Coordinates of C-alpha atoms in Angstrom, one line a residue:
X177 CA 98.9 -47.2 156.7
X178 CA 98.4 -49.7 154.4
X179 CA 99.1 -48.5 150.8
X180 CA 102.4 -46.5 150.7
X181 CA 105.5 -47.7 149.4
X182 CA 107.0 -50.6 151.4
X183 CA 110.5 -52.5 152.2
X184 CA 111.9 -54.7 154.4
X185 CA 109.1 -55.2 156.3
X186 CA 107.9 -52.3 158.2
X187 CA 109.1 -49.8 156.5
X188 CA 107.3 -47.1 155.2
X189 CA 108.5 -44.3 152.5
X190 CA 107.2 -41.9 150.8
X191 CA 107.7 -41.9 147.0
X192 CA 104.3 -41.2 145.1
X193 CA 101.4 -39.7 146.3
X194 CA 99.2 -41.8 144.1
X195 CA 100.2 -44.9 146.3
X196 CA 98.3 -43.3 149.7
X197 CA 94.8 -44.1 150.0
X198 CA 92.0 -41.6 150.0
X199 CA 91.9 -41.4 153.9
X200 CA 95.4 -41.9 154.9
X201 CA 96.0 -39.0 152.7
X202 CA 92.9 -36.8 154.4
X203 CA 94.3 -37.9 158.0
X204 CA 98.2 -36.5 156.4
X205 CA 96.3 -33.3 156.2
X206 CA 94.2 -33.5 159.4
X207 CA 98.3 -33.9 161.1
X208 CA 99.7 -30.8 158.8
X209 CA 96.7 -28.5 160.2
X210 CA 97.2 -30.0 163.8
X211 CA 100.5 -28.4 163.9
X212 CA 100.1 -25.6 161.7
X213 CA 97.8 -24.5 164.5
X214 CA 99.9 -25.5 167.3
X215 CA 102.5 -23.5 165.5
X216 CA 100.1 -20.4 165.4
X217 CA 99.9 -20.8 169.3
X218 CA 103.7 -21.3 169.3
X219 CA 103.6 -25.0 170.8
X220 CA 105.0 -27.0 168.1
X221 CA 105.0 -30.4 170.1
X222 CA 108.9 -31.8 169.9
X223 CA 107.8 -35.5 169.2
X224 CA 110.8 -36.1 167.2
X225 CA 113.3 -35.1 169.7
X226 CA 116.9 -36.8 169.3
X227 CA 115.6 -38.0 165.6
X228 CA 117.7 -36.8 163.1
X229 CA 117.6 -36.4 159.1
X230 CA 119.2 -36.6 156.0
X231 CA 119.0 -34.2 153.5
X232 CA 121.1 -34.7 150.6
X233 CA 120.5 -32.3 147.1
X234 CA 121.4 -32.9 143.9
X235 CA 119.4 -30.2 142.8
X236 CA 119.5 -26.3 144.6
X237 CA 116.0 -25.9 146.3
X238 CA 115.2 -22.8 148.6
X239 CA 111.7 -24.2 149.8
X240 CA 112.8 -27.8 150.3
X241 CA 115.8 -27.4 152.2
X242 CA 114.8 -24.7 154.7
X243 CA 111.4 -26.7 154.9
X244 CA 112.6 -29.6 156.1
X245 CA 115.5 -28.1 158.4
X246 CA 112.8 -26.1 160.3
X247 CA 110.0 -28.7 160.3
X248 CA 112.7 -31.0 161.6
X249 CA 113.9 -28.5 164.6
X250 CA 110.9 -27.6 165.3
X251 CA 109.8 -31.0 165.8
X252 CA 113.1 -31.3 168.3
X253 CA 115.2 -33.4 166.2
X254 CA 118.0 -32.1 163.5
X255 CA 118.4 -32.0 160.1
X256 CA 121.7 -32.7 158.3
X257 CA 122.6 -30.5 154.8
X258 CA 124.5 -33.1 152.3
X259 CA 125.3 -32.2 148.7
X260 CA 127.1 -33.8 145.9
X261 CA 131.0 -33.3 146.6
X262 CA 130.8 -33.6 150.3
X263 CA 129.2 -37.1 150.7
X264 CA 129.8 -40.3 148.2
X265 CA 125.8 -40.6 146.8
X266 CA 125.9 -42.6 143.5
X267 CA 129.7 -41.7 142.4
X268 CA 132.4 -43.2 144.8
X269 CA 130.0 -45.0 146.6
X270 CA 126.6 -47.2 145.5
X271 CA 123.7 -46.0 146.3
X272 CA 123.0 -49.4 148.1
X273 CA 125.8 -48.7 150.0
X274 CA 125.0 -45.7 151.1
X275 CA 121.3 -46.2 151.9
X276 CA 122.4 -48.9 154.5
X277 CA 125.0 -46.5 156.5
X278 CA 122.7 -43.5 156.4
X279 CA 119.8 -46.5 158.2
X280 CA 122.6 -47.0 160.8
X281 CA 123.0 -43.0 161.9
X282 CA 119.5 -41.3 161.3
X283 CA 116.1 -41.8 161.6
X284 CA 115.4 -41.2 157.9
X285 CA 116.3 -39.8 154.3
X286 CA 115.0 -36.9 152.1
X287 CA 116.2 -36.8 148.4
X288 CA 116.3 -34.3 145.6
X289 CA 117.4 -36.5 143.5
X290 CA 118.3 -36.1 139.3
X291 CA 116.9 -39.2 138.4
X292 CA 113.4 -41.0 139.9
X293 CA 115.7 -44.1 140.0
X294 CA 117.9 -42.7 142.7
X295 CA 115.0 -42.3 145.4
X296 CA 113.7 -45.5 144.2
X297 CA 116.9 -47.0 144.3
X298 CA 117.6 -45.5 147.9
X299 CA 114.1 -46.6 149.9
X300 CA 114.3 -50.5 148.0
X301 CA 118.0 -50.6 150.0
X302 CA 117.1 -48.1 153.1
X303 CA 116.3 -49.1 156.0
X304 CA 114.2 -45.8 157.5
X305 CA 111.5 -44.0 156.2
X306 CA 112.6 -42.6 152.1
X307 CA 111.2 -39.2 151.6
X308 CA 110.8 -38.0 147.7
X309 CA 111.4 -34.4 147.7
X310 CA 111.2 -34.1 143.8
X311 CA 112.8 -36.0 141.0
X312 CA 112.4 -35.5 136.8
X313 CA 109.5 -37.3 137.2
X314 CA 107.5 -36.4 140.3
X315 CA 106.7 -33.6 143.3
X316 CA 104.9 -36.0 146.3
X317 CA 106.2 -33.1 148.8
X318 CA 105.4 -30.1 146.8
X319 CA 101.7 -32.6 145.9
X320 CA 100.2 -32.6 149.6
X321 CA 101.1 -29.0 150.2
X322 CA 99.2 -27.8 147.2
X323 CA 95.9 -30.1 148.1
X324 CA 95.9 -28.9 151.8
X325 CA 96.4 -25.5 150.9
X326 CA 93.4 -25.8 148.4
X327 CA 91.5 -27.4 151.3
X328 CA 91.6 -24.3 153.3
X329 CA 90.4 -22.3 150.0
X330 CA 87.6 -24.1 149.0
X331 CA 84.9 -21.7 147.0
X332 CA 81.9 -20.7 149.9
X333 CA 79.2 -23.4 149.6
X334 CA 81.2 -26.2 148.1
X335 CA 82.7 -29.4 149.4
X336 CA 86.6 -30.0 149.0
X337 CA 85.4 -33.4 147.7
X338 CA 84.0 -31.1 144.6
X339 CA 86.5 -28.5 143.8
X340 CA 87.9 -28.6 139.6
X341 CA 91.7 -28.5 139.3
X342 CA 93.6 -27.3 136.2
X343 CA 96.6 -27.1 135.4
X344 CA 98.2 -25.2 132.1
X345 CA 101.1 -25.4 130.5
X346 CA 103.5 -28.1 130.0
X347 CA 102.5 -32.2 130.7
X348 CA 105.2 -33.7 129.0
X349 CA 106.4 -37.1 130.4
X350 CA 110.1 -35.7 130.8
X351 CA 109.4 -32.0 131.7
X352 CA 105.9 -31.8 132.8
X353 CA 106.7 -32.7 137.0
X354 CA 103.5 -30.7 138.4
X355 CA 101.0 -32.0 135.9
X356 CA 101.6 -35.6 136.9
X357 CA 102.0 -34.6 140.8
X358 CA 98.6 -32.5 140.3
X359 CA 97.4 -35.8 139.0
X360 CA 98.4 -37.7 141.2
X361 CA 96.9 -36.3 144.1
X362 CA 93.5 -35.9 142.1
X363 CA 94.0 -39.3 141.4
X364 CA 94.5 -40.5 145.4
X365 CA 91.7 -38.2 146.2
X366 CA 89.1 -38.8 143.9
X367 CA 89.0 -35.2 142.1
X368 CA 88.1 -33.7 139.1
X369 CA 91.2 -32.6 137.1
X370 CA 91.9 -31.3 133.9
X371 CA 94.8 -31.1 132.2
X372 CA 95.6 -28.2 129.3
X373 CA 98.6 -27.9 127.6
X374 CA 99.5 -27.7 123.7
X375 CA 99.4 -31.2 121.9
X376 CA 103.3 -31.5 121.3
X377 CA 103.7 -30.5 125.3
X378 CA 100.1 -33.1 126.4
X379 CA 101.0 -36.2 129.2
X380 CA 101.4 -39.0 127.7
X381 CA 99.0 -42.0 127.5
X382 CA 101.1 -44.2 129.9
X383 CA 100.7 -41.2 132.4
X384 CA 96.7 -41.0 131.6
X385 CA 96.6 -44.6 132.1
X386 CA 98.2 -44.7 135.6
X387 CA 96.0 -41.9 136.8
X388 CA 92.8 -43.0 135.5
X389 CA 93.2 -46.5 136.9
X390 CA 93.6 -44.7 140.1
X391 CA 90.5 -42.6 140.0
X392 CA 88.4 -45.7 139.3
X393 CA 89.5 -46.9 142.6
X394 CA 88.7 -42.9 143.5
X395 CA 85.7 -41.5 141.4
X396 CA 88.1 -38.8 140.3
X397 CA 87.8 -37.4 136.2
X398 CA 90.6 -37.1 133.8
X399 CA 90.4 -34.5 131.0
X400 CA 93.2 -33.5 129.0
X401 CA 92.7 -31.0 126.5
X402 CA 94.7 -27.9 124.5
X403 CA 91.2 -25.9 124.4
X404 CA 92.2 -23.3 127.3
X405 CA 88.2 -21.7 127.4
X406 CA 86.7 -25.1 127.9
X407 CA 89.5 -26.5 130.1
X408 CA 89.2 -23.4 132.7
X409 CA 85.7 -23.3 132.6
X410 CA 84.4 -23.6 136.3
X411 CA 87.8 -24.1 137.5
X412 CA 88.5 -23.4 141.5
X413 CA 92.3 -23.5 141.6
X414 CA 94.3 -23.2 138.1
X415 CA 98.2 -24.8 138.5
X416 CA 100.9 -23.5 136.0
X417 CA 104.8 -24.8 136.0
X418 CA 107.3 -23.1 134.5
X419 CA 108.1 -23.6 130.4
X420 CA 111.5 -23.9 130.3
X421 CA 114.2 -25.8 132.0
X422 CA 117.7 -26.5 132.6
X423 CA 118.9 -29.0 129.9
X424 CA 116.5 -27.9 127.9
X425 CA 117.7 -24.0 126.6
X426 CA 117.9 -25.4 122.4
X427 CA 114.0 -25.7 122.9
X428 CA 113.8 -22.7 124.5
X429 CA 112.5 -19.9 121.8
X430 CA 109.7 -22.8 120.3
X431 CA 108.5 -23.5 123.8
X432 CA 107.8 -19.5 124.4
X433 CA 105.9 -19.5 121.1
X434 CA 104.1 -22.1 122.3
X435 CA 102.8 -21.5 125.5
X436 CA 102.6 -17.5 125.0
X437 CA 100.4 -16.0 125.2
X438 CA 97.5 -18.1 125.1
X439 CA 98.4 -21.1 128.3
X440 CA 100.1 -18.3 130.7
X441 CA 97.9 -17.4 134.0
X442 CA 97.0 -13.6 133.7
X443 CA 93.9 -11.9 136.0
X444 CA 91.7 -12.6 132.2
X445 CA 92.3 -16.2 132.4
X446 CA 91.3 -16.1 136.3
X447 CA 88.2 -14.1 135.7
X448 CA 87.1 -16.2 132.4
X449 CA 87.2 -19.1 134.9
X450 CA 84.9 -17.6 137.2
X451 CA 85.3 -15.2 140.6
X452 CA 85.3 -18.2 142.6
X453 CA 89.2 -19.5 141.1
X454 CA 92.5 -19.1 142.6
X455 CA 96.0 -19.3 142.0
X456 CA 98.3 -21.6 142.4
X457 CA 102.6 -22.2 141.9
X458 CA 104.6 -24.1 143.5
X459 CA 107.7 -21.7 142.5
X460 CA 109.9 -20.2 141.6
X461 CA 108.2 -18.2 139.3
X462 CA 109.5 -16.6 135.9
X463 CA 107.4 -13.6 136.6
X464 CA 105.3 -12.7 133.5
X465 CA 106.0 -15.3 131.4
X466 CA 104.1 -18.7 132.8
X467 CA 102.4 -16.8 135.3
X468 CA 102.0 -12.2 135.4
X469 CA 103.2 -10.6 138.3
X470 CA 99.2 -9.1 138.9
X471 CA 98.3 -12.9 138.9
X472 CA 100.6 -14.1 141.1
X473 CA 100.8 -10.7 144.2
X474 CA 96.8 -10.7 143.6
X475 CA 95.3 -10.0 147.4
X476 CA 92.9 -12.1 147.1
X477 CA 92.8 -14.4 144.1
X478 CA 96.5 -15.7 144.9
X479 CA 97.2 -18.6 147.5
X480 CA 100.9 -18.8 146.7
X481 CA 102.9 -17.0 149.3
X482 CA 100.7 -19.0 151.4
X483 CA 101.3 -22.1 149.2
X484 CA 104.6 -21.8 149.9
X485 CA 104.5 -21.1 153.8
X486 CA 102.4 -24.3 154.0
X487 CA 105.7 -26.2 152.7
X488 CA 107.0 -25.9 156.1
X489 CA 103.9 -27.2 158.4
X490 CA 103.6 -30.3 155.6
X491 CA 106.9 -31.2 155.9
X492 CA 106.1 -30.7 159.9
X493 CA 103.4 -33.3 158.8
X494 CA 105.3 -35.6 156.6
X495 CA 107.7 -36.2 159.2
X496 CA 105.6 -36.7 162.0
X497 CA 103.6 -38.6 160.2
X498 CA 106.6 -41.3 159.4
X499 CA 109.7 -40.7 161.6
X500 CA 106.8 -40.4 165.4
X501 CA 106.1 -44.2 164.7
X502 CA 109.4 -45.4 164.2
X503 CA 110.2 -43.4 167.7
X504 CA 111.7 -45.3 170.8
X505 CA 110.7 -43.6 173.9
X506 CA 112.5 -44.9 177.5
X507 CA 110.9 -43.8 180.1
X508 CA 112.5 -41.4 182.8
X509 CA 113.8 -44.6 185.2
X510 CA 115.0 -46.0 182.3
X511 CA 116.8 -42.4 180.9
X512 CA 117.6 -42.3 185.2
X513 CA 119.7 -45.6 184.7
X514 CA 122.0 -45.2 181.9
X515 CA 122.7 -41.5 183.0
X516 CA 124.0 -42.4 186.2
X517 CA 125.4 -45.7 184.6
X518 CA 127.5 -43.5 182.6
X519 CA 128.3 -40.8 185.1
X520 CA 129.7 -43.3 187.3
X521 CA 131.8 -44.9 184.6
X522 CA 133.5 -41.5 183.3
X523 CA 133.6 -39.9 187.1
X524 CA 136.1 -43.2 187.8
X525 CA 138.3 -43.6 184.8
X526 CA 138.8 -39.7 184.2
X527 CA 139.6 -38.6 188.1

């Protein structure tokens, strides 16, 4: 693992999918695939036995919390759910102090943060792996999950390396989280990526430059347009996201007027893209707004709920990939020695 952000020597954090190499991402996919197969057999290996993961949530979550907590249990470890009001993260205690304290007690730290700067500060001062579980800027755990799901649904006769991925919706700098994340994954994997948004909600020049710089290394392509028909032509996967956000209520009417109905993922859009095209959505979805219920629940064209289940398999893979190399395993003789020594001491003192 050479490309991820590193701090304090050998500690590797999971902060941004664009920091991984293509081979690292493919190896991560294979790890997820192996663990998913093991799960189908009821035989997930307990390779993180005795490990603990601190999960800090500044924002609510369904899939992220359930998947990380279940994944740690499945791998033999333990997850601690922490939220503001229960710990002093960033309020009565500096983030760097929280990072040092939790690092001394846990094997890893997961953070869903309001501000991207918070996860970066946590990683800077933590001496254990930090997992970015979404900020206002990106959502790397979701990104890995989405593209792993795509890898399981490549159109017949096509290679994964040749798929076309289209994001339709809000790609604005301050709100278009999944448009950026999808771009980072396409950049890392060298894929064909098209972003389709109304001009006022389009991807920033700075973000485009970041994605294109990575694609120059991997062979991917980026197209940014407001033309839906041109964007979806030949698409293998269409990715939407919500159009309205907490804290932007005053924009809701303008947003709905800008996106509806042209940018709504409905069966007409899916069919215009071609019979091979499938729909994703990171969830939660506003049914019949950015995506119709007909598409969301479609038995063959939607892979949304396969995608949602894959969050669990993805978290297992991420935890195994980043935490397993740091696990210390004593041999049976050393374990027996320490147990015998402690029992003997306690038996003597507590009679």
